[in-house]
């Protein structure tokens, strides 16, 4: 702004105070963080992803996401300013990553965004199957009888308990369940 009476015209008339021009200098690139309520292993689709920018951005859209691994579609994109959300729909089981590359959008000063963090998911909708094997014959006169339970894929060991087995016939009960590996468990009847 030019102060009042800073200059005079040829008739010695002083100038009035001039209008002010305001500028905000911004050279900081917007940063963003991707988050989800789902952990690495998930069977839920769509996988909700939230995008939080450090400031208001323009020109950010569903096409600015990058997915790698299994094919995925993006749906229900919404948001404005600095918060956005999208649903990620995997098209097959397997490893899936979601990210936003740098320079996909910009803030009001035309600074382009930094790259986001990468979310990684293992999408798995197949139920584990079980196989029971034993070294005992159909007619056995020794006790306990060793039984090996093998699952078709790793399971959460905390989810398998004595009460998950059904023992029929003259055997009284299952006496122990021991984790042999992420897919195999030993039991004794």
JSON list of N, CA and C in Angstrom, two decimals, residues 145-177:
[
{"chain": "A", "resi": 145, "resn": "UNK", "atom": "N", "xyz": [-4.62, -91.40, 22.11]},
{"chain": "A", "resi": 145, "resn": "UNK", "atom": "CA", "xyz": [-4.48, -91.53, 20.66]},
{"chain": "A", "resi": 145, "resn": "UNK", "atom": "C", "xyz": [-4.08, -90.17, 20.12]},
{"chain": "A", "resi": 146, "resn": "UNK", "atom": "N", "xyz": [-2.99, -90.15, 19.36]},
{"chain": "A", "resi": 146, "resn": "UNK", "atom": "CA", "xyz": [-2.48, -88.91, 18.77]},
{"chain": "A", "resi": 146, "resn": "UNK", "atom": "C", "xyz": [-3.29, -88.57, 17.52]},
{"chain": "A", "resi": 147, "resn": "UNK", "atom": "N", "xyz": [-3.71, -87.30, 17.39]},
{"chain": "A", "resi": 147, "resn": "UNK", "atom": "CA", "xyz": [-4.45, -86.81, 16.23]},
{"chain": "A", "resi": 147, "resn": "UNK", "atom": "C", "xyz": [-3.76, -85.54, 15.75]},
{"chain": "A", "resi": 148, "resn": "UNK", "atom": "N", "xyz": [-3.54, -85.46, 14.43]},
{"chain": "A", "resi": 148, "resn": "UNK", "atom": "CA", "xyz": [-2.95, -84.26, 13.84]},
{"chain": "A", "resi": 148, "resn": "UNK", "atom": "C", "xyz": [-4.04, -83.54, 13.04]},
{"chain": "A", "resi": 149, "resn": "UNK", "atom": "N", "xyz": [-4.27, -82.28, 13.36]},
{"chain": "A", "resi": 149, "resn": "UNK", "atom": "CA", "xyz": [-5.22, -81.45, 12.63]},
{"chain": "A", "resi": 149, "resn": "UNK", "atom": "C", "xyz": [-4.42, -80.53, 11.73]},
{"chain": "A", "resi": 150, "resn": "UNK", "atom": "N", "xyz": [-4.67, -80.60, 10.42]},
{"chain": "A", "resi": 150, "resn": "UNK", "atom": "CA", "xyz": [-3.96, -79.76, 9.46]},
{"chain": "A", "resi": 150, "resn": "UNK", "atom": "C", "xyz": [-4.97, -78.87, 8.75]},
{"chain": "A", "resi": 151, "resn": "UNK", "atom": "N", "xyz": [-4.69, -77.59, 8.73]},
{"chain": "A", "resi": 151, "resn": "UNK", "atom": "CA", "xyz": [-5.56, -76.62, 8.05]},
{"chain": "A", "resi": 151, "resn": "UNK", "atom": "C", "xyz": [-4.98, -76.27, 6.69]},
{"chain": "A", "resi": 152, "resn": "UNK", "atom": "N", "xyz": [-5.83, -75.88, 5.76]},
{"chain": "A", "resi": 152, "resn": "UNK", "atom": "CA", "xyz": [-5.41, -75.57, 4.39]},
{"chain": "A", "resi": 152, "resn": "UNK", "atom": "C", "xyz": [-4.62, -74.27, 4.29]},
{"chain": "A", "resi": 153, "resn": "UNK", "atom": "N", "xyz": [-4.65, -73.47, 5.35]},
{"chain": "A", "resi": 153, "resn": "UNK", "atom": "CA", "xyz": [-3.90, -72.22, 5.39]},
{"chain": "A", "resi": 153, "resn": "UNK", "atom": "C", "xyz": [-3.65, -71.85, 6.84]},
{"chain": "A", "resi": 154, "resn": "UNK", "atom": "N", "xyz": [-2.69, -70.95, 7.11]},
{"chain": "A", "resi": 154, "resn": "UNK", "atom": "CA", "xyz": [-2.43, -70.56, 8.51]},
{"chain": "A", "resi": 154, "resn": "UNK", "atom": "C", "xyz": [-3.68, -70.01, 9.18]},
{"chain": "A", "resi": 155, "resn": "UNK", "atom": "N", "xyz": [-3.83, -70.29, 10.46]},
{"chain": "A", "resi": 155, "resn": "UNK", "atom": "CA", "xyz": [-4.97, -69.77, 11.22]},
{"chain": "A", "resi": 155, "resn": "UNK", "atom": "C", "xyz": [-4.45, -69.03, 12.44]},
{"chain": "A", "resi": 156, "resn": "UNK", "atom": "N", "xyz": [-5.33, -68.27, 13.06]},
{"chain": "A", "resi": 156, "resn": "UNK", "atom": "CA", "xyz": [-4.99, -67.62, 14.32]},
{"chain": "A", "resi": 156, "resn": "UNK", "atom": "C", "xyz": [-5.01, -68.69, 15.40]},
{"chain": "A", "resi": 157, "resn": "UNK", "atom": "N", "xyz": [-3.88, -68.93, 16.02]},
{"chain": "A", "resi": 157, "resn": "UNK", "atom": "CA", "xyz": [-3.80, -70.02, 17.00]},
{"chain": "A", "resi": 157, "resn": "UNK", "atom": "C", "xyz": [-4.73, -69.80, 18.19]},
{"chain": "A", "resi": 158, "resn": "UNK", "atom": "N", "xyz": [-5.01, -68.56, 18.50]},
{"chain": "A", "resi": 158, "resn": "UNK", "atom": "CA", "xyz": [-5.88, -68.27, 19.65]},
{"chain": "A", "resi": 158, "resn": "UNK", "atom": "C", "xyz": [-7.34, -68.64, 19.38]},
{"chain": "A", "resi": 159, "resn": "UNK", "atom": "N", "xyz": [-7.67, -68.99, 18.13]},
{"chain": "A", "resi": 159, "resn": "UNK", "atom": "CA", "xyz": [-9.07, -69.31, 17.83]},
{"chain": "A", "resi": 159, "resn": "UNK", "atom": "C", "xyz": [-9.38, -70.79, 17.95]},
{"chain": "A", "resi": 160, "resn": "UNK", "atom": "N", "xyz": [-8.38, -71.64, 18.14]},
{"chain": "A", "resi": 160, "resn": "UNK", "atom": "CA", "xyz": [-8.61, -73.08, 18.24]},
{"chain": "A", "resi": 160, "resn": "UNK", "atom": "C", "xyz": [-8.53, -73.51, 19.70]},
{"chain": "A", "resi": 161, "resn": "UNK", "atom": "N", "xyz": [-9.59, -74.17, 20.18]},
{"chain": "A", "resi": 161, "resn": "UNK", "atom": "CA", "xyz": [-9.64, -74.60, 21.59]},
{"chain": "A", "resi": 161, "resn": "UNK", "atom": "C", "xyz": [-10.17, -76.02, 21.68]},
{"chain": "A", "resi": 162, "resn": "UNK", "atom": "N", "xyz": [-10.08, -76.61, 22.88]},
{"chain": "A", "resi": 162, "resn": "UNK", "atom": "CA", "xyz": [-10.61, -77.96, 23.12]},
{"chain": "A", "resi": 162, "resn": "UNK", "atom": "C", "xyz": [-12.08, -78.05, 22.71]},
{"chain": "A", "resi": 163, "resn": "UNK", "atom": "N", "xyz": [-12.81, -77.01, 22.99]},
{"chain": "A", "resi": 163, "resn": "UNK", "atom": "CA", "xyz": [-14.26, -77.03, 22.73]},
{"chain": "A", "resi": 163, "resn": "UNK", "atom": "C", "xyz": [-14.59, -77.02, 21.23]},
{"chain": "A", "resi": 164, "resn": "UNK", "atom": "N", "xyz": [-13.60, -76.80, 20.39]},
{"chain": "A", "resi": 164, "resn": "UNK", "atom": "CA", "xyz": [-13.82, -76.80, 18.95]},
{"chain": "A", "resi": 164, "resn": "UNK", "atom": "C", "xyz": [-13.83, -78.21, 18.35]},
{"chain": "A", "resi": 165, "resn": "UNK", "atom": "N", "xyz": [-13.45, -79.20, 19.14]},
{"chain": "A", "resi": 165, "resn": "UNK", "atom": "CA", "xyz": [-13.44, -80.59, 18.68]},
{"chain": "A", "resi": 165, "resn": "UNK", "atom": "C", "xyz": [-14.67, -81.31, 19.24]},
{"chain": "A", "resi": 166, "resn": "UNK", "atom": "N", "xyz": [-15.22, -82.21, 18.46]},
{"chain": "A", "resi": 166, "resn": "UNK", "atom": "CA", "xyz": [-16.30, -83.08, 18.92]},
{"chain": "A", "resi": 166, "resn": "UNK", "atom": "C", "xyz": [-15.75, -84.49, 19.01]},
{"chain": "A", "resi": 167, "resn": "UNK", "atom": "N", "xyz": [-15.80, -85.07, 20.21]},
{"chain": "A", "resi": 167, "resn": "UNK", "atom": "CA", "xyz": [-15.33, -86.44, 20.43]},
{"chain": "A", "resi": 167, "resn": "UNK", "atom": "C", "xyz": [-16.55, -87.31, 20.62]},
{"chain": "A", "resi": 168, "resn": "UNK", "atom": "N", "xyz": [-16.65, -88.38, 19.81]},
{"chain": "A", "resi": 168, "resn": "UNK", "atom": "CA", "xyz": [-17.79, -89.28, 19.89]},
{"chain": "A", "resi": 168, "resn": "UNK", "atom": "C", "xyz": [-17.31, -90.70, 20.21]},
{"chain": "A", "resi": 169, "resn": "UNK", "atom": "N", "xyz": [-18.20, -91.52, 20.67]},
{"chain": "A", "resi": 169, "resn": "UNK", "atom": "CA", "xyz": [-17.86, -92.91, 20.97]},
{"chain": "A", "resi": 169, "resn": "UNK", "atom": "C", "xyz": [-17.44, -93.06, 22.41]},
{"chain": "A", "resi": 170, "resn": "UNK", "atom": "N", "xyz": [-16.58, -94.04, 22.66]},
{"chain": "A", "resi": 170, "resn": "UNK", "atom": "CA", "xyz": [-16.20, -94.34, 24.04]},
{"chain": "A", "resi": 170, "resn": "UNK", "atom": "C", "xyz": [-15.09, -93.44, 24.57]},
{"chain": "A", "resi": 171, "resn": "UNK", "atom": "N", "xyz": [-14.46, -92.62, 23.71]},
{"chain": "A", "resi": 171, "resn": "UNK", "atom": "CA", "xyz": [-13.41, -91.72, 24.20]},
{"chain": "A", "resi": 171, "resn": "UNK", "atom": "C", "xyz": [-14.04, -90.67, 25.09]},
{"chain": "A", "resi": 172, "resn": "UNK", "atom": "N", "xyz": [-13.36, -90.37, 26.16]},
{"chain": "A", "resi": 172, "resn": "UNK", "atom": "CA", "xyz": [-13.94, -89.46, 27.13]},
{"chain": "A", "resi": 172, "resn": "UNK", "atom": "C", "xyz": [-13.82, -88.00, 26.72]},
{"chain": "A", "resi": 173, "resn": "UNK", "atom": "N", "xyz": [-12.64, -87.58, 26.29]},
{"chain": "A", "resi": 173, "resn": "UNK", "atom": "CA", "xyz": [-12.47, -86.17, 25.94]},
{"chain": "A", "resi": 173, "resn": "UNK", "atom": "C", "xyz": [-11.15, -85.96, 25.24]},
{"chain": "A", "resi": 174, "resn": "UNK", "atom": "N", "xyz": [-11.00, -84.79, 24.73]},
{"chain": "A", "resi": 174, "resn": "UNK", "atom": "CA", "xyz": [-9.76, -84.34, 24.13]},
{"chain": "A", "resi": 174, "resn": "UNK", "atom": "C", "xyz": [-8.90, -83.82, 25.27]},
{"chain": "A", "resi": 175, "resn": "UNK", "atom": "N", "xyz": [-7.66, -84.28, 25.38]},
{"chain": "A", "resi": 175, "resn": "UNK", "atom": "CA", "xyz": [-6.86, -83.90, 26.54]},
{"chain": "A", "resi": 175, "resn": "UNK", "atom": "C", "xyz": [-5.90, -82.75, 26.30]},
{"chain": "A", "resi": 176, "resn": "UNK", "atom": "N", "xyz": [-5.50, -82.49, 25.04]},
{"chain": "A", "resi": 176, "resn": "UNK", "atom": "CA", "xyz": [-4.56, -81.40, 24.80]},
{"chain": "A", "resi": 176, "resn": "UNK", "atom": "C", "xyz": [-4.63, -80.97, 23.35]},
{"chain": "A", "resi": 177, "resn": "UNK", "atom": "N", "xyz": [-4.43, -79.69, 23.12]},
{"chain": "A", "resi": 177, "resn": "UNK", "atom": "CA", "xyz": [-4.27, -79.14, 21.78]},
{"chain": "A", "resi": 177, "resn": "UNK", "atom": "C", "xyz": [-2.98, -78.36, 21.80]}
]
